[in-house]
Every structure is written in C-alpha cells, then in structure tokens.
Amino acid sequence: MNSQDRLDRAEQLLAQAAEQIAANSREIQELRQAIRESHAELSEQNAARSREIEQLRQAIRESHAELSEQNAARSREIEQLRQAIRESHEQNMAQAQGLRDLQEVVRETRSDLAHLAEWAEEVTQALITLTALQQEHERAIQAINQRQIENDQRFNVLLEEVRYLIRRQGLDGSSSPPST
C-alpha cells in the first residue's frame, strides 16, 4: 500500500470518525434534552406531589384538632354521664337512659375512630405510592446518566483512535521519501 492509499484510507477513517462523532454529539444533545425535559416534568410532578402532601398534612392536622376537640367533648360528656349515673342510682329509668346515652357516645367515638383509621390507611398508601414513583424517577435518571457515561467513553475511544491515526500518518509521512 503506497502513501497515497494510506492517506486516502486515513481520510476515510477520519471522515467515518467525524460522522460517528457528529452522530454521537447529536445523540448526546438529544439525551441531554430528554434529561432536561424529564427533569422539568419530574420537578413539576414533585411540586404537585409536595402540594398534595402538604394538603394532606393540613387535612390531617385539621382532622386531628377536630377529633381532639370531639374526644375532649365526648370525654366531658362521658364524665357527665357517669356523674349522672352516680347521682341517679336510685332512679332506675334515669340510670337506664344515661347508660343508653353513654353507649351512643361510645358507638359514635368508635365509628369516628374507624373512619380515622381508614383515612390514615389511605394516606399511608398514597405515601407508599409516592415513594415508589420517586424511586422509579431516580432509577430512570441513573440509567440516563449511565448511557451518557457510555457514550462519552465511546467518544473518547474514537477520539483516541483518530489521534493515533493522525500521529501515525504524521510519522509515516515524515519518514517516507518524497515521491517524484
């Protein structure tokens, strides 16, 4: 193979490497754009989820305050009923009515507590779902980062090959006698 053939071959390799580099650059830009879009979308989703969580927390606080007030009121009612039962021990009808009132308050309290437990379970499930979504997001980001690293490594290998070919061509070209 003469110098011209080698030079032509090196130019072909350089052209192929340049095309590969350009393709890699486009792919890297597309990946970066996809990452930016994904990040923006995930940021919006996280902000929305944060607002939802804050709303849920506020609802829990309000519900807790309301239930505390109700429990305090019911505790006072229960105490009043007990006092009434003690005071009206001699009056059978009053005692029976007081017991029925006390049973109703206890039933309402149990019902309210059951609703609170159901609601707390729903909130827990929502938080579990949110955590799973966030983990999926983190895995997607890691996969994108890994692809970026692999593309960068391929680019660096190609760049080193091109540099090697250029150096080699430079060495081959300087040591060969001029053609006449």
GROMACS .gro file of C-alpha atoms in nm:
model
  180
    1MET     CA    1   0.000   0.000   0.000
    2ASN     CA    2   0.156   0.333  -0.101
    3SER     CA    3   0.144   0.663   0.086
    4GLN     CA    4  -0.146   0.797  -0.115
    5ASP     CA    5  -0.352   0.486  -0.044
    6ARG     CA    6  -0.272   0.516   0.324
    7LEU     CA    7  -0.357   0.883   0.319
    8ASP     CA    8  -0.685   0.809   0.141
    9ARG     CA    9  -0.760   0.535   0.392
   10ALA     CA   10  -0.677   0.767   0.683
   11GLU     CA   11  -0.902   1.035   0.534
   12GLN     CA   12  -1.181   0.778   0.503
   13LEU     CA   13  -1.130   0.673   0.863
   14LEU     CA   14  -1.125   1.038   0.970
   15ALA     CA   15  -1.444   1.104   0.776
   16GLN     CA   16  -1.608   0.799   0.935
   17ALA     CA   17  -1.486   0.905   1.278
   18ALA     CA   18  -1.614   1.258   1.219
   19GLU     CA   19  -1.954   1.117   1.118
   20GLN     CA   20  -1.956   0.895   1.424
   21ILE     CA   21  -1.855   1.189   1.644
   22ALA     CA   22  -2.127   1.404   1.491
   23ALA     CA   23  -2.381   1.124   1.543
   24ASN     CA   24  -2.261   1.082   1.900
   25SER     CA   25  -2.285   1.455   1.957
   26ARG     CA   26  -2.641   1.460   1.825
   27GLU     CA   27  -2.731   1.163   2.041
   28ILE     CA   28  -2.571   1.330   2.343
   29GLN     CA   29  -2.765   1.651   2.274
   30GLU     CA   30  -3.087   1.450   2.237
   31LEU     CA   31  -3.015   1.270   2.563
   32ARG     CA   32  -2.938   1.598   2.739
   33GLN     CA   33  -3.262   1.747   2.608
   34ALA     CA   34  -3.452   1.438   2.718
   35ILE     CA   35  -3.290   1.465   3.062
   36ARG     CA   36  -3.382   1.834   3.085
   37GLU     CA   37  -3.740   1.761   2.981
   38SER     CA   38  -3.762   1.466   3.219
   39HIS     CA   39  -3.615   1.673   3.499
   40ALA     CA   40  -3.860   1.957   3.434
   41GLU     CA   41  -4.153   1.715   3.423
   42LEU     CA   42  -4.039   1.538   3.736
   43SER     CA   43  -3.987   1.871   3.910
   44GLU     CA   44  -4.343   1.967   3.824
   45GLN     CA   45  -4.469   1.629   3.942
   46ASN     CA   46  -4.269   1.657   4.264
   47ALA     CA   47  -4.402   2.008   4.324
   48ALA     CA   48  -4.758   1.885   4.267
   49ARG     CA   49  -4.699   1.589   4.496
   50SER     CA   50  -4.547   1.818   4.757
   51ARG     CA   51  -4.855   2.038   4.741
   52GLU     CA   52  -5.077   1.730   4.770
   53ILE     CA   53  -4.876   1.604   5.066
   54GLU     CA   54  -4.894   1.945   5.233
   55GLN     CA   55  -5.270   1.950   5.173
   56LEU     CA   56  -5.295   1.601   5.321
   57ARG     CA   57  -5.085   1.708   5.619
   58GLN     CA   58  -5.306   2.012   5.669
   59ALA     CA   59  -5.616   1.795   5.645
   60ILE     CA   60  -5.463   1.553   5.897
   61ARG     CA   61  -5.382   1.842   6.134
   62GLU     CA   62  -5.732   1.981   6.098
   63SER     CA   63  -5.888   1.640   6.140
   64HIS     CA   64  -5.665   1.570   6.439
   65ALA     CA   65  -5.761   1.901   6.600
   66GLU     CA   66  -6.128   1.837   6.529
   67LEU     CA   67  -6.108   1.483   6.664
   68SER     CA   68  -5.921   1.608   6.971
   69GLU     CA   69  -6.197   1.858   7.034
   70GLN     CA   70  -6.460   1.591   6.975
   71ASN     CA   71  -6.276   1.348   7.201
   72ALA     CA   72  -6.244   1.612   7.471
   73ALA     CA   73  -6.614   1.696   7.434
   74ARG     CA   74  -6.704   1.329   7.441
   75SER     CA   75  -6.479   1.274   7.740
   76ARG     CA   76  -6.663   1.554   7.916
   77GLU     CA   77  -6.994   1.404   7.809
   78ILE     CA   78  -6.889   1.061   7.935
   79GLU     CA   79  -6.783   1.212   8.266
   80GLN     CA   80  -7.113   1.395   8.293
   81LEU     CA   81  -7.299   1.072   8.217
   82ARG     CA   82  -7.106   0.887   8.483
   83GLN     CA   83  -7.185   1.160   8.732
   84ALA     CA   84  -7.549   1.145   8.634
   85ILE     CA   85  -7.547   0.769   8.680
   86ARG     CA   86  -7.395   0.803   9.026
   87GLU     CA   87  -7.641   1.074   9.124
   88SER     CA   88  -7.943   0.893   8.985
   89HIS     CA   89  -7.853   0.548   9.112
   90GLU     CA   90  -8.184   0.532   9.293
   91GLN     CA   91  -8.379   0.626   8.982
   92ASN     CA   92  -8.383   0.320   8.759
   93MET     CA   93  -8.524   0.491   8.448
   94ALA     CA   94  -8.277   0.777   8.462
   95GLN     CA   95  -7.995   0.531   8.505
   96ALA     CA   96  -8.108   0.325   8.204
   97GLN     CA   97  -8.134   0.641   7.990
   98GLY     CA   98  -7.787   0.752   8.099
   99LEU     CA   99  -7.644   0.415   8.002
  100ARG     CA  100  -7.811   0.433   7.661
  101ASP     CA  101  -7.664   0.783   7.611
  102LEU     CA  102  -7.321   0.660   7.711
  103GLN     CA  103  -7.343   0.365   7.468
  104GLU     CA  104  -7.438   0.600   7.185
  105VAL     CA  105  -7.141   0.829   7.254
  106VAL     CA  106  -6.907   0.529   7.264
  107ARG     CA  107  -7.053   0.398   6.936
  108GLU     CA  108  -7.002   0.737   6.770
  109THR     CA  109  -6.648   0.756   6.901
  110ARG     CA  110  -6.572   0.408   6.767
  111SER     CA  111  -6.725   0.499   6.433
  112ASP     CA  112  -6.518   0.818   6.415
  113LEU     CA  113  -6.204   0.626   6.511
  114ALA     CA  114  -6.279   0.364   6.243
  115HIS     CA  115  -6.314   0.638   5.982
  116LEU     CA  116  -5.990   0.795   6.101
  117ALA     CA  117  -5.812   0.458   6.074
  118GLU     CA  118  -5.941   0.411   5.717
  119TRP     CA  119  -5.831   0.759   5.623
  120ALA     CA  120  -5.487   0.706   5.778
  121GLU     CA  121  -5.452   0.384   5.574
  122GLU     CA  122  -5.536   0.573   5.254
  123VAL     CA  123  -5.277   0.839   5.338
  124THR     CA  124  -5.019   0.566   5.407
  125GLN     CA  125  -5.091   0.402   5.071
  126ALA     CA  126  -5.060   0.737   4.895
  127LEU     CA  127  -4.721   0.795   5.061
  128ILE     CA  128  -4.606   0.445   4.961
  129THR     CA  129  -4.711   0.513   4.602
  130LEU     CA  130  -4.532   0.848   4.605
  131THR     CA  131  -4.214   0.685   4.735
  132ALA     CA  132  -4.230   0.418   4.462
  133LEU     CA  133  -4.272   0.684   4.193
  134GLN     CA  134  -3.977   0.878   4.328
  135GLN     CA  135  -3.763   0.561   4.325
  136GLU     CA  136  -3.863   0.498   3.961
  137HIS     CA  137  -3.759   0.854   3.877
  138GLU     CA  138  -3.422   0.806   4.043
  139ARG     CA  139  -3.364   0.479   3.855
  140ALA     CA  140  -3.451   0.649   3.524
  141ILE     CA  141  -3.206   0.932   3.597
  142GLN     CA  142  -2.935   0.677   3.684
  143ALA     CA  143  -2.998   0.491   3.356
  144ILE     CA  144  -2.973   0.814   3.158
  145ASN     CA  145  -2.652   0.906   3.339
  146GLN     CA  146  -2.510   0.559   3.267
  147ARG     CA  147  -2.590   0.595   2.896
  148GLN     CA  148  -2.423   0.936   2.897
  149ILE     CA  149  -2.109   0.786   3.056
  150GLU     CA  150  -2.104   0.503   2.800
  151ASN     CA  151  -2.145   0.746   2.510
  152ASP     CA  152  -1.867   0.964   2.648
  153GLN     CA  153  -1.642   0.658   2.678
  154ARG     CA  154  -1.716   0.553   2.318
  155PHE     CA  155  -1.648   0.907   2.200
  156ASN     CA  156  -1.315   0.916   2.387
  157VAL     CA  157  -1.211   0.580   2.237
  158LEU     CA  158  -1.290   0.704   1.885
  159LEU     CA  159  -1.109   1.030   1.952
  160GLU     CA  160  -0.800   0.842   2.070
  161GLU     CA  161  -0.812   0.622   1.758
  162VAL     CA  162  -0.832   0.929   1.535
  163ARG     CA  163  -0.541   1.093   1.720
  164TYR     CA  164  -0.342   0.774   1.689
  165LEU     CA  165  -0.409   0.755   1.315
  166ILE     CA  166  -0.314   1.120   1.270
  167ARG     CA  167   0.010   1.074   1.466
  168ARG     CA  168   0.085   0.758   1.273
  169GLN     CA  169   0.014   0.930   0.943
  170GLY     CA  170   0.237   1.216   1.052
  171LEU     CA  171   0.516   0.971   1.140
  172ASP     CA  172   0.465   0.768   0.822
  173GLY     CA  173   0.453   1.080   0.607
  174SER     CA  174   0.769   1.236   0.753
  175SER     CA  175   0.981   0.920   0.723
  176SER     CA  176   0.886   0.824   0.368
  177PRO     CA  177   1.096   0.967   0.084
  178PRO     CA  178   0.930   1.229  -0.134
  179SER     CA  179   0.779   1.085  -0.448
  180THR     CA  180   0.891   1.218  -0.783
   0.00000   0.00000   0.00000
